[in-house]
CSV table of C-alpha atoms in Angstrom, one decimal:
chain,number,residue,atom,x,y,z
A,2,UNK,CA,-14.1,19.9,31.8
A,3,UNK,CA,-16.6,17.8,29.9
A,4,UNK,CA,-17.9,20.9,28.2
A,5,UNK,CA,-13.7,22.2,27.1
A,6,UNK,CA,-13.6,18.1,26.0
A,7,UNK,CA,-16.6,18.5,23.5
A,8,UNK,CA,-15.6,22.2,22.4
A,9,UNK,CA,-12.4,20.7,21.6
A,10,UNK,CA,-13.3,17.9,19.5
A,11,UNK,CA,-16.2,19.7,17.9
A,12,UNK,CA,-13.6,21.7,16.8
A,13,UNK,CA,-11.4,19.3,15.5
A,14,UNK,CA,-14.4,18.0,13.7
A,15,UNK,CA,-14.9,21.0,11.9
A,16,UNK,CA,-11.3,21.5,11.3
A,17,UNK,CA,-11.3,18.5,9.5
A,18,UNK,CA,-14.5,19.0,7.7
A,19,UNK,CA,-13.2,21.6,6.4
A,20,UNK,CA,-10.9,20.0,3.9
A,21,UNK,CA,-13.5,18.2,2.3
A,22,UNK,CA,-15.3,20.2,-0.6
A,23,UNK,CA,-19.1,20.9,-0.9
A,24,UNK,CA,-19.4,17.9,-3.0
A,25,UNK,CA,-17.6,15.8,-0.9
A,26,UNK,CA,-19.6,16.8,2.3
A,27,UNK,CA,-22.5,15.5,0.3
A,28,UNK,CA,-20.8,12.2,-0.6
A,29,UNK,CA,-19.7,11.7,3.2
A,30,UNK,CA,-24.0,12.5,4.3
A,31,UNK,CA,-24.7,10.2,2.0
A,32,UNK,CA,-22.8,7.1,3.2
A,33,UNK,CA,-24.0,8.0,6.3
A,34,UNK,CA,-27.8,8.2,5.9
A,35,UNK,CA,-27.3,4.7,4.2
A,36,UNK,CA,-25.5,3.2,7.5
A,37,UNK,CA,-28.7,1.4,9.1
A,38,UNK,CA,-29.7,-0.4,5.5
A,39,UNK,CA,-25.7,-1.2,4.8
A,40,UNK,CA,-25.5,-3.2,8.2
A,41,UNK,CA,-29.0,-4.9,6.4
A,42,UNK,CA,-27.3,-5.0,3.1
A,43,UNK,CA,-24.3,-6.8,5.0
A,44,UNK,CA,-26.6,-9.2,7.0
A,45,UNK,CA,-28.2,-10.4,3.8
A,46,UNK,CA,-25.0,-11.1,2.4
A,47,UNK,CA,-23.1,-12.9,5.5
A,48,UNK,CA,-26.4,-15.3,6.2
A,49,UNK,CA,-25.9,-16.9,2.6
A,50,UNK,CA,-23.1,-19.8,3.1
A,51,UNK,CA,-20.6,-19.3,0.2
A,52,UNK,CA,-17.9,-21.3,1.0
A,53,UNK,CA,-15.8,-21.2,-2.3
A,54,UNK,CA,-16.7,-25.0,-2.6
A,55,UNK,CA,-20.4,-24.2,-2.1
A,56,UNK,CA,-20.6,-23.3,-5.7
A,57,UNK,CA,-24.8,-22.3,-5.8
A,58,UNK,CA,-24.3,-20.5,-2.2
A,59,UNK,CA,-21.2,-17.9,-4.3
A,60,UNK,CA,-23.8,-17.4,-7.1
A,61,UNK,CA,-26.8,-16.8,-4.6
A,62,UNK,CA,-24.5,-13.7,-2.8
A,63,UNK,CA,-23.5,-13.0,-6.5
A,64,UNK,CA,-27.1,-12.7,-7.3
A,65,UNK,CA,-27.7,-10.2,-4.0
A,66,UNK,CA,-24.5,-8.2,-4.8
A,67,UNK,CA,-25.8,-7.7,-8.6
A,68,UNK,CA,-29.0,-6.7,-7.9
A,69,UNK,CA,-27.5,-3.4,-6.2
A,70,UNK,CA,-24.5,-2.8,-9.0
A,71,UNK,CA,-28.1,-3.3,-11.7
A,72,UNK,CA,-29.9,-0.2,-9.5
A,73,UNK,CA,-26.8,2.0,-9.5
A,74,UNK,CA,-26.9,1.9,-13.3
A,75,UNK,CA,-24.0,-0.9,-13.6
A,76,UNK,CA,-23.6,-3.0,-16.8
A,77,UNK,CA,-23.0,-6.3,-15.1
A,78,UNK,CA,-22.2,-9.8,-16.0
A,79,UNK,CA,-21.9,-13.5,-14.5
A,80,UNK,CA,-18.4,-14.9,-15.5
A,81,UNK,CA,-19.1,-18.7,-15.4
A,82,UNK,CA,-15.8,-21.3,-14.7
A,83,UNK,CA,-15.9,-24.3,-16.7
A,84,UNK,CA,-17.2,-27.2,-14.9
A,85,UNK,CA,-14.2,-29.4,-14.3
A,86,UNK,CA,-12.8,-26.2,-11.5
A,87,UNK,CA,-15.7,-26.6,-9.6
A,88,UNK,CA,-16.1,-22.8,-8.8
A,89,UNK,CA,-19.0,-20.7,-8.7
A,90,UNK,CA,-17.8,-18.1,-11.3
A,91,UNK,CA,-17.4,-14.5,-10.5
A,92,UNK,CA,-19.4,-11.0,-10.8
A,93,UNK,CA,-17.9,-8.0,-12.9
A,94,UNK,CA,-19.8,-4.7,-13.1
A,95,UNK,CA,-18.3,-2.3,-15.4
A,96,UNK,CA,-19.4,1.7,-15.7
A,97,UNK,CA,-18.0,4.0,-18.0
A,98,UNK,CA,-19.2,8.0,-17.7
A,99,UNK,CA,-16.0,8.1,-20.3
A,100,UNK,CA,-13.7,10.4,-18.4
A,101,UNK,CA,-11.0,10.3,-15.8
A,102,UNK,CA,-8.9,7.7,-14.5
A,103,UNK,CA,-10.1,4.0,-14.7
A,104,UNK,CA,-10.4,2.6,-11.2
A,105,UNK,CA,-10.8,-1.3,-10.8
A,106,UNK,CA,-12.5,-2.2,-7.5
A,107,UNK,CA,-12.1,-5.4,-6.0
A,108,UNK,CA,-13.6,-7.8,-3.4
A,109,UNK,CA,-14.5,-11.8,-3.3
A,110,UNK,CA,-18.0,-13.2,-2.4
A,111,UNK,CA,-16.4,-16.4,-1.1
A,112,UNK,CA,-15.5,-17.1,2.4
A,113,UNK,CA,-13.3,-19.9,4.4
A,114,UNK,CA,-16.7,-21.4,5.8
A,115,UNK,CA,-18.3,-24.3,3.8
A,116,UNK,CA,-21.6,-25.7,3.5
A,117,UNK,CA,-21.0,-28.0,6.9
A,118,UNK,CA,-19.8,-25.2,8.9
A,119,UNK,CA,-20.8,-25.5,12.4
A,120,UNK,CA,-19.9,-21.4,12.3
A,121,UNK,CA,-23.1,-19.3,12.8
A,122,UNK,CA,-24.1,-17.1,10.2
A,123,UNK,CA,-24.8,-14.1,11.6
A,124,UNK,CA,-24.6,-13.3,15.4
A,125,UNK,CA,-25.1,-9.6,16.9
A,126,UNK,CA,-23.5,-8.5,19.3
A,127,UNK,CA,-24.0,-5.3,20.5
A,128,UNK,CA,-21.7,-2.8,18.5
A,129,UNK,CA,-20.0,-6.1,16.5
A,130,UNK,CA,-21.4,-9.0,15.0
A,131,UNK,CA,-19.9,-12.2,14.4
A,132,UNK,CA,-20.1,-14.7,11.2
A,133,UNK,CA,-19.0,-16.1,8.3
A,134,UNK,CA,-17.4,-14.0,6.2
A,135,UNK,CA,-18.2,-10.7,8.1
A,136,UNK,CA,-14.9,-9.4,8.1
A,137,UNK,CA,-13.3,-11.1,5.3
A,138,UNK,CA,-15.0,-10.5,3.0
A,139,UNK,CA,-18.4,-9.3,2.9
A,140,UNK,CA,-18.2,-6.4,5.5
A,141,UNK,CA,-15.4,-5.1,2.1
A,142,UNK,CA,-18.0,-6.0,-0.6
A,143,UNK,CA,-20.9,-3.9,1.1
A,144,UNK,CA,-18.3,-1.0,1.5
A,145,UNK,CA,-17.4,-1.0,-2.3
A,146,UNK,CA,-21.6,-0.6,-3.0
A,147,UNK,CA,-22.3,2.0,-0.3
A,148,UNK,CA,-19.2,4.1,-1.1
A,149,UNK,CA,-20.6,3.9,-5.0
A,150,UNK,CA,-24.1,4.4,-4.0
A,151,UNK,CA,-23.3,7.8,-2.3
A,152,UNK,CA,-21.0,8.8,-5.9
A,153,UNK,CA,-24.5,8.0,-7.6
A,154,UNK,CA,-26.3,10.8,-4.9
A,155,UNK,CA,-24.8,12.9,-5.8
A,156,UNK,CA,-23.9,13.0,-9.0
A,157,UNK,CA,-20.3,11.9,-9.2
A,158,UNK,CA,-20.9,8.9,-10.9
A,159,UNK,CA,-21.8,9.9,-13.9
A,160,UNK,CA,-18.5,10.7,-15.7
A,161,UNK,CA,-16.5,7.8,-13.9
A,162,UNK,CA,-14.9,5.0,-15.3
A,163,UNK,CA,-15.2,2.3,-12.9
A,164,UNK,CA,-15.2,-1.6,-13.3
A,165,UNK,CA,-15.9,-4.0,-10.7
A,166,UNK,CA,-14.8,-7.8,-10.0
A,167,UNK,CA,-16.0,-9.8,-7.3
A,168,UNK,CA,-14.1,-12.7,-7.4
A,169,UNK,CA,-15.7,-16.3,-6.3
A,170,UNK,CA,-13.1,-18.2,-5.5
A,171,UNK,CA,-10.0,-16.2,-3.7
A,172,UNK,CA,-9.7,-18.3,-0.7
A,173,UNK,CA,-9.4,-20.9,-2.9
A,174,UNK,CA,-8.1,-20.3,-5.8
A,175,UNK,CA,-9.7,-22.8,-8.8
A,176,UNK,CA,-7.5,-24.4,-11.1
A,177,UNK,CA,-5.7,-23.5,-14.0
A,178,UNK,CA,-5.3,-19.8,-12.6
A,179,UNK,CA,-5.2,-18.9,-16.2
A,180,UNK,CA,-8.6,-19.2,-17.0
A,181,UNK,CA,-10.1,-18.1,-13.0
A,182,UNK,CA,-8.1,-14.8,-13.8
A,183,UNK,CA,-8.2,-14.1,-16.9
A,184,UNK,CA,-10.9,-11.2,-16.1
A,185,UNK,CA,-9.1,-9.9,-13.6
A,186,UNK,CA,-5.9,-9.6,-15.1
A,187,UNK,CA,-7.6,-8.0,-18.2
A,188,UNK,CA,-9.0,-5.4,-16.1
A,189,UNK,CA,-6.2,-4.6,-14.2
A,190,UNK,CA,-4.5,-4.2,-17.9
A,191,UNK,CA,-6.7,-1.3,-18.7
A,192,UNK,CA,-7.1,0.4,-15.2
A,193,UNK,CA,-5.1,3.6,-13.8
A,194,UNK,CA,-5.7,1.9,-10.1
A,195,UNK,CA,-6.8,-1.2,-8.2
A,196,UNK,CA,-8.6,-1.1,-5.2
A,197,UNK,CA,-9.4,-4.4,-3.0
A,198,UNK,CA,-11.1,-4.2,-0.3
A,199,UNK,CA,-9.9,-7.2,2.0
A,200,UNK,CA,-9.9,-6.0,5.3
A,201,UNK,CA,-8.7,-3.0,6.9
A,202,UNK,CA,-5.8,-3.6,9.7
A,203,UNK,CA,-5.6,-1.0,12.9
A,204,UNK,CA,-2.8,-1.0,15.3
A,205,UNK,CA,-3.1,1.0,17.9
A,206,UNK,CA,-6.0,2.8,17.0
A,207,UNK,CA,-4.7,3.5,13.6
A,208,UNK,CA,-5.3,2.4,10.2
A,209,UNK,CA,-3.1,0.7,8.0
A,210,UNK,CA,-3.2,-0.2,4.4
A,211,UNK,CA,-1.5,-2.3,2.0
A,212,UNK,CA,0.7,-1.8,-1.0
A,213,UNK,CA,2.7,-5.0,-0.9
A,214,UNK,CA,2.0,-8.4,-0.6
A,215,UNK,CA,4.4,-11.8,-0.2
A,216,UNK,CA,3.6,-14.8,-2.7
A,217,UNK,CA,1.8,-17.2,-2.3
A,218,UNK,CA,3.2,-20.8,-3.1
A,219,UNK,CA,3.7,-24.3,-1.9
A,220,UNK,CA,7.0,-27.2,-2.2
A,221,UNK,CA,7.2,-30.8,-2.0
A,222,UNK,CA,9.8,-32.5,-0.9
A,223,UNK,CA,10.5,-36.4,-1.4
A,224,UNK,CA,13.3,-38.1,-0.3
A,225,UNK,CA,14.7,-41.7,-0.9
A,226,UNK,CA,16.6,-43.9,1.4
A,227,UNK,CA,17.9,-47.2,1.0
A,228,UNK,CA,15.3,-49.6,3.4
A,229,UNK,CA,17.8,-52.4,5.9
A,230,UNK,CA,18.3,-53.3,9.5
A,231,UNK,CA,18.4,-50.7,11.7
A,232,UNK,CA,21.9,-52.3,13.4
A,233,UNK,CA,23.0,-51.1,9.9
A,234,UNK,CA,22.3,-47.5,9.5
A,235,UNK,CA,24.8,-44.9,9.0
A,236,UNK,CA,27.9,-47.6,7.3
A,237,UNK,CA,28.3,-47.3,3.6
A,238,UNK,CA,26.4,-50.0,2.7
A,239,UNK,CA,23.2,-48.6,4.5
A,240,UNK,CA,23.2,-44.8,4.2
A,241,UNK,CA,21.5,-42.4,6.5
A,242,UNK,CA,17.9,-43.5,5.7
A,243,UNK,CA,15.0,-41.0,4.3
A,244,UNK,CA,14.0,-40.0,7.6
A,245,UNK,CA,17.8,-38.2,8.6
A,246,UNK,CA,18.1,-36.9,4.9
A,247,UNK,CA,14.7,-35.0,4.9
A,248,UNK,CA,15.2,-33.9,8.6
A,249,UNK,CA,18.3,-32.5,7.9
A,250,UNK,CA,17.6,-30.8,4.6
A,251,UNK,CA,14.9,-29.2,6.8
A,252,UNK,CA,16.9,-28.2,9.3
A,253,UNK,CA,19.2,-26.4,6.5
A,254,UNK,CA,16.3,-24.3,5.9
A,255,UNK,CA,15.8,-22.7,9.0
A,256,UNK,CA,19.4,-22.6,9.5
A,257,UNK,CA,20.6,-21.2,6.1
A,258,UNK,CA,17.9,-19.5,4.6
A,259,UNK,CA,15.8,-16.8,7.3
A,260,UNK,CA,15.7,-13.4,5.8
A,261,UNK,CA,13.5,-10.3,5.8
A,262,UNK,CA,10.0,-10.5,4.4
A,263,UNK,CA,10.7,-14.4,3.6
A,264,UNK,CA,9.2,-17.6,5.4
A,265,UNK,CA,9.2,-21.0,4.4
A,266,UNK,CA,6.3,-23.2,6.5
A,267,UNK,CA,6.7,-27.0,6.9
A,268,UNK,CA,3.1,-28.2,7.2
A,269,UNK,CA,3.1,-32.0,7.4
A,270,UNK,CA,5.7,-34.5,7.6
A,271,UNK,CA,5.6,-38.3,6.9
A,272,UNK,CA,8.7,-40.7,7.0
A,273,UNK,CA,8.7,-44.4,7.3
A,274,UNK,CA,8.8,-47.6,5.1
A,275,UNK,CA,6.2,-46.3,2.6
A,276,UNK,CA,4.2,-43.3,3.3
A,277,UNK,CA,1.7,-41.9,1.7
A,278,UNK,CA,-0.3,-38.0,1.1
A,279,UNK,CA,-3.6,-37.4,-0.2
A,280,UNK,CA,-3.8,-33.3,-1.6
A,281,UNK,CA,-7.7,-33.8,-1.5
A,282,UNK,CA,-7.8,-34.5,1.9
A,283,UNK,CA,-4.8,-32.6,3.0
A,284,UNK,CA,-3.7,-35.9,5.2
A,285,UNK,CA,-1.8,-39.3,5.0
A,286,UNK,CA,-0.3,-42.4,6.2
A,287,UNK,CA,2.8,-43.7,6.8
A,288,UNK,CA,4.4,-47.3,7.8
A,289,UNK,CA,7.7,-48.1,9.5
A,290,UNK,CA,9.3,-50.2,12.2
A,291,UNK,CA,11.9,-48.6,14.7
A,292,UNK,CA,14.4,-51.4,13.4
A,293,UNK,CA,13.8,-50.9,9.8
A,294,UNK,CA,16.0,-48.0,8.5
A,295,UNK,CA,13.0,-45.5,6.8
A,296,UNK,CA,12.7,-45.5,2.7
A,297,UNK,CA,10.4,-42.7,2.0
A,298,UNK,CA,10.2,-39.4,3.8
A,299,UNK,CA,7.8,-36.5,2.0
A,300,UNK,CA,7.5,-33.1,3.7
A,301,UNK,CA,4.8,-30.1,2.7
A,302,UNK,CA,5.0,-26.4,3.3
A,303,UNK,CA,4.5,-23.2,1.8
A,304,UNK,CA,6.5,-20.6,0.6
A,305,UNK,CA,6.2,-17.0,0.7
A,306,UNK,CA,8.5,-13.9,-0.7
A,307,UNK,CA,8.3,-10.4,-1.9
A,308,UNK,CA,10.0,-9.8,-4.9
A,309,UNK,CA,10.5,-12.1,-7.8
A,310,UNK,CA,14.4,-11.7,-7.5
A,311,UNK,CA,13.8,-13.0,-3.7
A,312,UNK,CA,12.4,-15.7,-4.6
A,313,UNK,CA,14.3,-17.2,-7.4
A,314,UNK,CA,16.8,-16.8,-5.3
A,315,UNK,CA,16.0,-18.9,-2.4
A,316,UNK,CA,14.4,-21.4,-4.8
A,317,UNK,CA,18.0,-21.8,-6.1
A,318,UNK,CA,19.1,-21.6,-2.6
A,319,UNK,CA,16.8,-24.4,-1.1
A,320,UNK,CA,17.3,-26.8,-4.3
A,321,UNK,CA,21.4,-26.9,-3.6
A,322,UNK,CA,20.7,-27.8,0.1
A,323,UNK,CA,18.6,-31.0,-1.1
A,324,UNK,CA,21.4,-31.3,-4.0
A,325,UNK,CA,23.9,-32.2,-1.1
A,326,UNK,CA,22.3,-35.4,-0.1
A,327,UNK,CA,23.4,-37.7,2.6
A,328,UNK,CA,25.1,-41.1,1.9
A,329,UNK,CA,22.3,-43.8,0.8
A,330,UNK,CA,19.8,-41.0,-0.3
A,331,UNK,CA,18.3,-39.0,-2.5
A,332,UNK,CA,15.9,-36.3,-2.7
A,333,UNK,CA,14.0,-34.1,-5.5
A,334,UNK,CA,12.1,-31.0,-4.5
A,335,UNK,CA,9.3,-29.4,-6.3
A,336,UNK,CA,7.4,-25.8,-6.1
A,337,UNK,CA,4.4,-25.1,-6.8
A,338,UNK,CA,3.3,-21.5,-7.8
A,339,UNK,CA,0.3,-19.3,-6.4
A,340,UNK,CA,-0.3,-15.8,-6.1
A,341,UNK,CA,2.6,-14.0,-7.1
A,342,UNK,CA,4.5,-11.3,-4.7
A,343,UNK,CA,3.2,-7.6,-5.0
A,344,UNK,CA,6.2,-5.8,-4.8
A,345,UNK,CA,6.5,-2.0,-2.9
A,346,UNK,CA,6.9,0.7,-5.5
A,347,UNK,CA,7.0,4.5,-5.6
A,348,UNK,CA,3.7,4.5,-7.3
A,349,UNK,CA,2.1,3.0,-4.9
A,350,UNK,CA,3.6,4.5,-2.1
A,351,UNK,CA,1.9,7.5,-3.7
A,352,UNK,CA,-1.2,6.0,-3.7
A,353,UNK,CA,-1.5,5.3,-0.3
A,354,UNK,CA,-0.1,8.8,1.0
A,355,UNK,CA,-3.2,10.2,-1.2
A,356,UNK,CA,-5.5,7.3,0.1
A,357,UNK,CA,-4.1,8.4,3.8
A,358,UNK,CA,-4.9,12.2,2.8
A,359,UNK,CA,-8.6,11.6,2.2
A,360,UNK,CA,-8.5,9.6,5.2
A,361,UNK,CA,-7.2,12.5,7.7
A,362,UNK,CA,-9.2,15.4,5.5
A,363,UNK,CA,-12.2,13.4,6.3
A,364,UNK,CA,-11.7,13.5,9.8
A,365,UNK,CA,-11.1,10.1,10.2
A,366,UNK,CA,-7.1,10.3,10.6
A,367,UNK,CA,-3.8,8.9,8.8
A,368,UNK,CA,-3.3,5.9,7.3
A,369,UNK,CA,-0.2,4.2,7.9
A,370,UNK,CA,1.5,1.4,5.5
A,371,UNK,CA,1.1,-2.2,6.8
A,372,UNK,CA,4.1,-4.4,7.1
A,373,UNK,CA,3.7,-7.3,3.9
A,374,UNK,CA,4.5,-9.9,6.6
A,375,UNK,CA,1.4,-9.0,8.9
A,376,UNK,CA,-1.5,-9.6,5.9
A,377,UNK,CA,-1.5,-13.1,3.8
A,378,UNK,CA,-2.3,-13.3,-0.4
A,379,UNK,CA,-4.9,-12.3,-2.1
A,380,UNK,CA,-6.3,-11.3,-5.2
A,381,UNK,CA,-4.8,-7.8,-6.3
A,382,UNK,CA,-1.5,-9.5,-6.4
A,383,UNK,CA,-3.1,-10.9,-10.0
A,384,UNK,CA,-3.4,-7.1,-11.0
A,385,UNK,CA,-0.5,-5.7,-9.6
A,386,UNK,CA,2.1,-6.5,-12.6
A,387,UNK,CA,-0.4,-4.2,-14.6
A,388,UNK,CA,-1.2,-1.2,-12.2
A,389,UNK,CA,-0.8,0.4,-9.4
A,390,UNK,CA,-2.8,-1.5,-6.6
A,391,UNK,CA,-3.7,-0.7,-2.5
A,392,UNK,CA,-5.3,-3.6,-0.7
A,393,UNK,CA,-6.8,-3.6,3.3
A,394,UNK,CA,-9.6,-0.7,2.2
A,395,UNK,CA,-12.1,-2.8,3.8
A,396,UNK,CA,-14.1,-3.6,7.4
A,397,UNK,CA,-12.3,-3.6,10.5
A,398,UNK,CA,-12.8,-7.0,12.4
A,399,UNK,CA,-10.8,-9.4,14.6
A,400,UNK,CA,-10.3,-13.4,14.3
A,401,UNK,CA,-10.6,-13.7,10.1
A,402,UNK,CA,-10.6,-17.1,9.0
A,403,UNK,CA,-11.4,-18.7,12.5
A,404,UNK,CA,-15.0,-19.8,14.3
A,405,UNK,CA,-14.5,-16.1,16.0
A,406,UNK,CA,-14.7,-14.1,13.0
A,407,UNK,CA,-16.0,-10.6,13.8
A,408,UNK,CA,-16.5,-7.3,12.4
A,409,UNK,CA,-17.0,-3.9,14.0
A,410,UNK,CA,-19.9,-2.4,12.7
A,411,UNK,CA,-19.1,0.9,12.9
A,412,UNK,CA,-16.0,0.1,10.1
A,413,UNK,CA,-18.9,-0.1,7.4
A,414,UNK,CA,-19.5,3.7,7.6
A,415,UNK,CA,-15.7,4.7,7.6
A,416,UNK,CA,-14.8,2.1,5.3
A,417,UNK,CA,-17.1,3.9,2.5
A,418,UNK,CA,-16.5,7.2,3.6
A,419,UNK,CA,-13.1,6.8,2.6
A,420,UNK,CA,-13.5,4.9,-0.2
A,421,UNK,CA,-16.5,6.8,-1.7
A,422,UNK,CA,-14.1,10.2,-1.5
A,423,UNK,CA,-11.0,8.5,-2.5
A,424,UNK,CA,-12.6,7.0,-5.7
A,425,UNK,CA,-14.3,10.1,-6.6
A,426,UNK,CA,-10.7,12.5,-6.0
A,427,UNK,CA,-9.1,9.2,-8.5
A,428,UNK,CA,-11.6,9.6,-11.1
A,429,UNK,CA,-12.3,13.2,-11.2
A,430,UNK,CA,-11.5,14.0,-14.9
């Protein structure tokens, strides 16, 4: 039985081989001859703290990740943020063989762990490792150079037109966004494609990808009430008191406004006498008496939608619930705007059926089309207003953004199989 087992898959194997032409057999022995010094190239990387804060620790992995766009013939270049963001600046390596499609590839250096992170930085463990940044991002970042090192083998690099960004500050985003994306967005303007390479979801044993992503974005809301004896509340005189007008506009949100694809999180809440929030801290204070009726009441959440038209709509939605304020109150509510939505579109429901085709012709199966509620915001929302974009070509890994943060090694090798032979069939003149 174990001898029909192997026959069986040997055959599928070469089934599946089969699809792939000369050229790209070679691309696919490449990555795989490079497997042991990836892992090293990855290790290297991940035991560099580069919390986005950790402005010299971004620069340091920028300086590593360089290095190995410089060998592969790269023209690279070290886009400094002014001083007053506080961000270690970001790494753009541009080639140009002058034919083809232009193809944007896209990653960030920066992880959720900063420089006081009790998190280890590199932990093996058996066929996974754990650390910080393993998974998201780094593991995606080593993929993107090993998938272009086996091009350069080979000799399909030479006539593609690929540039590279390596953002330094995604998981935190420095301020104005004008200025910390201005490269992006100018590359996206003058690419065919964008590829990021965040990391690669699997359900069930299969792969999924991206070609939408929700916004990104944050409210405030600040409510007044008139402050009196609590034997007073709810007559004419008194009014309802902050605390009852921002409970029940919140309550109107959950009640009135749930739909698809659409979530509105309340993160903090503070109601009292006087009350106050600190956004550097992300914490506060508040003061009140149980027989004082409250004056201040401040709530914080985020807000996230697909489509522009979705969310101007429940904007609208959510300012004519605080618009209907309880007697004695009054209440303003502000947004605050972050990564915009990447809308589905029939281009890039393209892309990822051609993305899944390389996928299954290399033998490593279909890839489906991840659900936009089951990944968060990230970068290629900036370029998708200008091209067409697929996110989640990354590592495979479990517990992103947590102390368990993992990655399975073997993800590296697929991850730039796929994306070496997907790049080269996108830029093929």
């Amino acid at each position: 039985m174990k001898r029909i087992a192997l026959t069986c898959l040997l055959a599928l194997a070469g089934a599946a081989h089969a699809q792939l032409s000369d050229t790209e057999q070679r691309i696919v022995a490449a990555v795989k001859q490079r497997t042991p010094q990836a892992l090293e190239l990855l290790e290297k990387a991940v035991r560099i703290n580069s919390g986005t804060l950790n402005a010299e620790g971004v620069r340091e992995v920028g300086r590593v990740f360089r290095a190995e766009f410089d060998a592969l013939g790269f023209k690279t270049r070290w886009a400094e943020m002014p001083p007053e963001m506080k961000r270690g600046g970001h790494l753009i390596a541009s080639h140009d063989g002058g034919q083809g499609k232009r193809v944007m590839l896209m990653g960030h250096m920066d992880t959720v762990f900063e420089k006081d992170s009790a998190v280890a930085l590199w932990e093996r463990r058996g066929d996974r490792v754990r650390g910080q940044g393993v998974n998201d991002m780094k593991g995606g970042d080593v993929i993107v150079i090993e998938a272009l090192r086996a091009l350069k083998a080979v000799g399909a690099l030479d006539t593609a037109r690929i540039e590279v960004i390596f953002t330094g500050d995604e998981e935190r985003t420095g301020s104005p966004r004008e200025i910390g994306r201005a490269d992006l967005i100018a590359m996206a303007k003058r690419s065919d494609y964008a590829l990021s390479f965040e990391g690669a979801a699997r359900q069930g044993g299969m792969g999924y990808a991206s070609i939408s992503r929700r916004s990104s974005g944050g409210w405030t809301l600040h409510v007044k009430g008139k402050p009196g004896h609590s034997a007073g509340v709810f007559t004419p005189g008194a009014g309802y008191g902050a605390i009852y007008e921002g409970t029940r506009i919140l309550n109107a949100f959950r009640d009135q406004l749930i739909e698809p694809s659409l979530t509105f999180n309340v993160g903090v809440v503070l109601g009292g006498t006087d009350v106050a929030y600190s956004d550097d801290t992300a914490s506060g204070t508040a003061f009140g008496k149980t027989n004082v009726i409250a004056r201040d009441f401040q709530a914080r959440g985020d807000l996230r939608y697909l489509t522009p038209e979705q969310g101007e709509r429940v904007k609208r939605r959510m300012r004519e619930i605080v618009a209907a304020s309880l007697p004695g109150t009054s209440a303003t509510l502000s947004f605050r705007d972050g990564y915009p939505p990447m809308p589905p579109t029939e281009a890039g429901a393209r892309l990822i059926e051609a993305y899944s085709k390389t996928s299954a012709d290399a033998g490593l199966g279909p890839i489906g089309t991840l659900d936009p509620s089951m990944r968060g915001a990230g970068d290629v929302q900036f370029a998708a207003p200008y091209t067409t974009g697929i996110d989640g070509l990354g590592a495979s890994g479990n517990g992103s953004h947590t102390d368990d943060e993992d990655l399975e090694i073997a993800s590296i090798e697929r991850g730039a199989i796929r994306a070496a032979l997907f790049i080269y069939r996108l830029t093929r003149p």
